[in-house]
Coordinates of C-alpha atoms in Angstrom, one line a residue:
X1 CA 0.0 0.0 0.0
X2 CA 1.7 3.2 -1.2
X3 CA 1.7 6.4 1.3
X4 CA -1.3 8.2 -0.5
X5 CA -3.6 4.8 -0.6
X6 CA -3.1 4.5 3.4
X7 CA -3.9 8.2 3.8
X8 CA -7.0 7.6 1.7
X9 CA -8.2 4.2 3.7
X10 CA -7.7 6.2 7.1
X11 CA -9.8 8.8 5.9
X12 CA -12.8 6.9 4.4
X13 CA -12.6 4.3 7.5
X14 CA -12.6 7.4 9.9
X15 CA -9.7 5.7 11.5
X16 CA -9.0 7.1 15.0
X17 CA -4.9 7.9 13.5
X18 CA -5.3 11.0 15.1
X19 CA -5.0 10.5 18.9
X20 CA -4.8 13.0 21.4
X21 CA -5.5 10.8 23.7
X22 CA -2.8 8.2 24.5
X23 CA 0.0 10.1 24.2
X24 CA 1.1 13.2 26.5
X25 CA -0.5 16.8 25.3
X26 CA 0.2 20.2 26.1
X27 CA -3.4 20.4 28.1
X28 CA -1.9 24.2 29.3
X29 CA -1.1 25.6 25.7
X30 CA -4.2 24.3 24.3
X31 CA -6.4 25.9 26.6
X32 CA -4.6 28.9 26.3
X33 CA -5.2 29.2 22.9
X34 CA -8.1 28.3 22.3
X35 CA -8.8 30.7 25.0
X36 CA -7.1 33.8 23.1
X37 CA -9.1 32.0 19.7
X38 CA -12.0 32.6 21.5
X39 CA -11.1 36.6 22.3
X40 CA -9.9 37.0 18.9
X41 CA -12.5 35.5 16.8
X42 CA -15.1 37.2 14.8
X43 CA -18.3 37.9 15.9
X44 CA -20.5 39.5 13.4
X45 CA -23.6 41.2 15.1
X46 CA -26.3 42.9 13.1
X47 CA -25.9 46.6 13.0
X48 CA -22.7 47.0 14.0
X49 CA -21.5 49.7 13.3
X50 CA -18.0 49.6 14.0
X51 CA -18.2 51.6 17.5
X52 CA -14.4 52.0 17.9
X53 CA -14.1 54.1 14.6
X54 CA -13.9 58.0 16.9
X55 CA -12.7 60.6 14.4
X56 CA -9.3 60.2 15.8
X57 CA -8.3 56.5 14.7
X58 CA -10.3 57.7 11.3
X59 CA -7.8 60.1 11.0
X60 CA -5.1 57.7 11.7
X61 CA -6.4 55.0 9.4
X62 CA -6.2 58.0 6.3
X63 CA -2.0 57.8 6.3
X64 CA -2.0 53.9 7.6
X65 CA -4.0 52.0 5.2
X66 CA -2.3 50.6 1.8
X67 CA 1.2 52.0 3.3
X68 CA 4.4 51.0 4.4
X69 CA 6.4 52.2 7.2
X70 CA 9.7 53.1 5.6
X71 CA 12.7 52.0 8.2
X72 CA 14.1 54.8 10.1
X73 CA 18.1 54.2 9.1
X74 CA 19.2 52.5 6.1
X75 CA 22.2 52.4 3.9
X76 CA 21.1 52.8 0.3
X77 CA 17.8 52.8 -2.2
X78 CA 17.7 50.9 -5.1
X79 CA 14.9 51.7 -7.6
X80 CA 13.8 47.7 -8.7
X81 CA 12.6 47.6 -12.3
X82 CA 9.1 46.6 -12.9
X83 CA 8.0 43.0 -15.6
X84 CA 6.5 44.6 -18.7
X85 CA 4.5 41.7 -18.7
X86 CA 0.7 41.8 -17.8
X87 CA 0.5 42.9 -14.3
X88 CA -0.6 39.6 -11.9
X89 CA -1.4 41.9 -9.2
X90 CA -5.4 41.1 -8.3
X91 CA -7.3 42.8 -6.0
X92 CA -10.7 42.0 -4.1
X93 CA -13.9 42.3 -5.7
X94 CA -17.6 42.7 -3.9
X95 CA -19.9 42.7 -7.2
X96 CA -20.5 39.2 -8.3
X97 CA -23.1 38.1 -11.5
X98 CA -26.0 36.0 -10.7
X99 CA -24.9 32.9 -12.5
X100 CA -23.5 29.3 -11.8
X101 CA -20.6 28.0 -12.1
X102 CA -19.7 24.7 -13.8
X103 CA -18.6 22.2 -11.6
X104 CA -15.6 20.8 -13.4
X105 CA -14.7 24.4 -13.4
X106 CA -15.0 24.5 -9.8
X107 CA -13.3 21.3 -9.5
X108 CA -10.1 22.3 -11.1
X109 CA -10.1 25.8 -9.1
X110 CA -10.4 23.8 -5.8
X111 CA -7.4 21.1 -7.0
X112 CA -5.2 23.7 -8.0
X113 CA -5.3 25.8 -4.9
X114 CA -5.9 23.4 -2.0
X115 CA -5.2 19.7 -3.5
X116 CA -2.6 16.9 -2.5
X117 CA 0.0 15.9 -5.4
X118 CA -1.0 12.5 -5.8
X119 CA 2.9 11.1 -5.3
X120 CA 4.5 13.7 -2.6
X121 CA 1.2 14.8 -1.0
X122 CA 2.6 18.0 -1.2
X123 CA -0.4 21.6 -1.8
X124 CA 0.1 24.7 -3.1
X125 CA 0.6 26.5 -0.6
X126 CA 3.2 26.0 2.6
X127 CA 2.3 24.1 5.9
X128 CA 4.6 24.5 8.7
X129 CA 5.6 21.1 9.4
X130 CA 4.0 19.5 6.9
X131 CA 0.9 19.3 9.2
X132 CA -1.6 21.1 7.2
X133 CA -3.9 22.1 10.1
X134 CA -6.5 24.4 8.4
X135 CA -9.5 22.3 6.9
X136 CA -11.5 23.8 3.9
X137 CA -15.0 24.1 3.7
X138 CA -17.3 25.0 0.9
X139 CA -20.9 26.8 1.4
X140 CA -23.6 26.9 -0.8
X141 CA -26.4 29.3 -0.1
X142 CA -28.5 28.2 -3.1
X143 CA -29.1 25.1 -4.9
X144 CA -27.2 25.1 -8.2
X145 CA -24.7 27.4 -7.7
X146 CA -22.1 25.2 -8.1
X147 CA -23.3 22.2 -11.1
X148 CA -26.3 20.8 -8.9
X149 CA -25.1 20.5 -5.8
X150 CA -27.1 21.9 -3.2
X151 CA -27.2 24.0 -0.6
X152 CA -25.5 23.2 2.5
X153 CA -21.7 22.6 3.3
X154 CA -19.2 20.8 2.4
X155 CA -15.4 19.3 3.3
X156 CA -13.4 19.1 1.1
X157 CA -10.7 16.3 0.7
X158 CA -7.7 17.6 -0.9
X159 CA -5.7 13.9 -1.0
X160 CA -9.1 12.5 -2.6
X161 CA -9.8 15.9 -4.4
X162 CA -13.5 15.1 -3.5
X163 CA -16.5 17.0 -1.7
X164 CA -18.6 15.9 1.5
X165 CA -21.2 16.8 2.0
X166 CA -21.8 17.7 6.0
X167 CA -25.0 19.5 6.5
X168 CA -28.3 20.6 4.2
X169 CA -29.6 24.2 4.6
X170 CA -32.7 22.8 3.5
X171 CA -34.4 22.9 6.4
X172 CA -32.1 25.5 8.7
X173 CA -34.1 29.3 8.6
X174 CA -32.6 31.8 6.2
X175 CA -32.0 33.6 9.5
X176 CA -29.9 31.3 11.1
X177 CA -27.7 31.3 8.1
X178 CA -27.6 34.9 7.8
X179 CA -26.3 35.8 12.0
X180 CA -24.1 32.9 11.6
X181 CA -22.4 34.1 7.9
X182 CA -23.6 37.4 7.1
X183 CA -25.3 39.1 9.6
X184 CA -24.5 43.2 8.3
X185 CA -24.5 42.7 4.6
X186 CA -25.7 40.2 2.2
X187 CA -23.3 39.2 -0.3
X188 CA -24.1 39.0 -4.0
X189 CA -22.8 35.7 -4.3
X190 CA -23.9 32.8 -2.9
X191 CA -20.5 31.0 -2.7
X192 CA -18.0 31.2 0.2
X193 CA -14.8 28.9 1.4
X194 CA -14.4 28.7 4.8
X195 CA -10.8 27.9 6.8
X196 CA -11.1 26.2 10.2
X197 CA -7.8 25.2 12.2
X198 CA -7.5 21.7 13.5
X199 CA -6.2 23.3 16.9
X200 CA -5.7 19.9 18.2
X201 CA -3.3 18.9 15.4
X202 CA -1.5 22.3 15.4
X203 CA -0.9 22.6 19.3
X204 CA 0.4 18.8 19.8
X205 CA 3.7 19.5 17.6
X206 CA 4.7 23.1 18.3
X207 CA 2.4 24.4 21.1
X208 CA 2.5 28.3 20.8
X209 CA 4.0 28.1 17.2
X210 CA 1.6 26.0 16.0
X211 CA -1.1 28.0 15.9
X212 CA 1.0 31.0 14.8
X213 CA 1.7 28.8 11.8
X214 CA -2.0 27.5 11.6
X215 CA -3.2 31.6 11.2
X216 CA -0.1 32.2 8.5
X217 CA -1.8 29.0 6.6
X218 CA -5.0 30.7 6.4
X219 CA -3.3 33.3 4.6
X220 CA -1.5 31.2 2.4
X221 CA -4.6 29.1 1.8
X222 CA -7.0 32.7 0.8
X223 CA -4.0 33.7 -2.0
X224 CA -3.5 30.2 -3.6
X225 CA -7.4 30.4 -4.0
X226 CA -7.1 33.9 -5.3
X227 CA -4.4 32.8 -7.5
X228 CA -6.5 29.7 -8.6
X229 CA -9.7 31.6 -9.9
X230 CA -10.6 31.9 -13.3
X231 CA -9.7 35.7 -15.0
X232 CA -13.3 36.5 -15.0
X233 CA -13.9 35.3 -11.5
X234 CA -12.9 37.4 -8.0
X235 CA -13.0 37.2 -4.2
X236 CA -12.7 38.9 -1.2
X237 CA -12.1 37.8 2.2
X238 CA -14.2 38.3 5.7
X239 CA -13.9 39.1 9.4
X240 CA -17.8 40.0 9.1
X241 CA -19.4 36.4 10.7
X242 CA -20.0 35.2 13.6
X243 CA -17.2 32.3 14.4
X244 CA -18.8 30.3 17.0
X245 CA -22.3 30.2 15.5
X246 CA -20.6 29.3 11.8
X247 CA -18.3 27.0 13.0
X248 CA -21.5 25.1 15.0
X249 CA -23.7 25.4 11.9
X250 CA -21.6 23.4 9.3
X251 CA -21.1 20.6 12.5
X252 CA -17.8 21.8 13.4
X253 CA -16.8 21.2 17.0
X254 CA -16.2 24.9 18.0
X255 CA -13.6 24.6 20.9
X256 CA -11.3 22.7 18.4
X257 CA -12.1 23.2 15.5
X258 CA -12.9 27.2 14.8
X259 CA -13.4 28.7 11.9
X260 CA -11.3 31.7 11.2
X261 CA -11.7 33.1 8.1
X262 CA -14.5 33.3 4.9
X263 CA -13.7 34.2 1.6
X264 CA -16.4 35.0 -1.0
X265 CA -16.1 34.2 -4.5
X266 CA -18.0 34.6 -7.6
X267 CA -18.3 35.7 -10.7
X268 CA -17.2 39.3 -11.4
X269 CA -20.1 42.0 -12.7
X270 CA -18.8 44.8 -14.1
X271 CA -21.9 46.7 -13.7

C-alpha cells in the first residue's frame, strides 16, 4: 500500500490515527489558545456599526492603510525595475453576476489551490511542518450554484480531491444562516470557502508556534485560491461572521475546530 492509498483508507474508515488521547499533550497551551481564539475571533452582530471608529483612529487610518512604514536608518535605495509583462497583481472584488458556475470548473479551481499531489502529498501552498492544520469548507447558499449541488456545506478532501457533503440548509431558517455568515450585509454571491484550524493537530507539535503557523496558513490558503480563480472570477475575504455560531452550523466542533476566516467568491459583474 503506497503512502497516499493509506492516507485515503484512514480517511474513508474514519480511523481514530489521530490520537490525542494516549500520548502526552500540552493540556496548558491548548487551553490557552483556544482561549485567546475565543477573544480574537469574529463575531459579526447585526448593525454594527464599528463603535471604535472615533474621528481620531479615522484620522489615523487616512496615512496607515495601503502603506508601508519606511525603516528609520538605512544604507542605500535601489529603484527595482518593474515586468513589462501583464500585471498579476489582483485585488478584491464585492460585485459578483447572478450565474453558476460549472462544476468541473470548480473542481479544477479547488485542486489547483488546495489539493494533494498525488505522489509527494505536497499543496500549493506552505504548511509548517508538513501538518496542514487548516481544513476547507465550501458553502452553498443556493441550490445550483455550483453544477447541482445543493445547498449546505461541504469538506473538502484535498488527498481524494473530493466534496462531502456535512449539512443541508434545507431545512435550517434563512435567518440562522444569515447571523451565523452574514449578519451586516448580504453578499451578491452565494459561494464562500471557509478555513477552520485543527487546533488539536496544530498545538500537539509546536504548542504556541503552532497556531501562529496555523493563522499564517490561512493566509496562504486565501491567495492560492485567489491565484486559482478563473480571470473572469474574484473574491474577497471576511472578518464580518460570527465564528462560533458558523463553525457550530456546518457541525464543526467549535472549541477545536474554529473557523477563522471566509472568503467569498463569484463571478465578477462589471456593472
Amino acid at each position: 500500500m503506497t503512502k497516499e492509498e493509506g492516507l485515503k483508507k484512514s480517511f474513508v474508515e474514519n480511523e481514530d490515527w489521530l490520537d490525542y488521547i494516549n500520548y502526552e499533550f500540552p493540556e496548558k497551551e491548548m487551553h490557552e489558545i483556544t482561549k485567546f481564539n475565543l477573544k480574537s475571533s469574529a463575531i459579526g452582530l447585526p448593525n454594527n456599526q464599528k463603535v471604535y471608529l472615533d474621528n481620531r483612529l479615522l484620522s489615523w487610518l487616512e496615512k496607515a492603510e495601503r502603506t508601508n512604514k519606511i525603516p528609520q536608518s538605512f544604507l542605500q535605495k535601489i529603484i527595482l525595475t518593474k515586468s513589462n509583462s501583464k500585471s498579476t497583481i489582483r485585488g478584491s472584488h464585492r460585485k459578483f453576476k447572478e450565474k453558476n458556475i460549472n462544476l468541473n470548473t470548480f473542481s479544477s479551481i479547488l485542486y489547483n489551490a488546495f489539493g494533494s499531489d498525488n505522489e509527494t502529498l505536497s499543496r500549493p501552498y506552505g504548511s509548517g511542518g508538513a501538518l496542514y492544520p487548516i481544513n476547507t469548507f465550501l458553502i452553498l447558499l443556493k441550490d445550483n450554484s455550483i453544477g447541482k449541488l445543493k445547498s449546505g456545506a461541504y469538506y473538502y478532501q484535498p488527498i481524494e480531491n473530493a466534496l462531502y457533503k456535512l449539512v443541508s440548509f434545507e431545512n435550517i431558517s434563512e435567518h440562522k444562516i444569515k447571523i451565523a455568515l452574514y449578519p451586516n450585509i448580504n453578499p451578491t454571491t452565494n459561494i464562500a470557502i471557509a478555513y477552520a484550524a485543527d487546533l488539536r493537530k496544530a498545538v500537539r507539535k509546536y504548542k504556541f508556534l503552532g497556531y501562529k503557523n496555523a493563522l499564517i496558513e490561512v493566509g496562504l490558503m486565501a491567495q492560492s485560491l485567489k491565484q486559482a480563480l478563473e480571470d473572469n472570477m474574484g473574491e474577497y475575504s471576511s472578518q464580518d461572521f460570527n465564528s462560533a455560531l458558523l463553525t457550530d452550523l456546518i457541525g464543526l466542533d467549535v472549541q477545536n475546530a474554529p473557523v477563522e476566516m471566509i472568503q467569498w467568491i463569484g463571478l465578477i459583474s462589471n456593472d
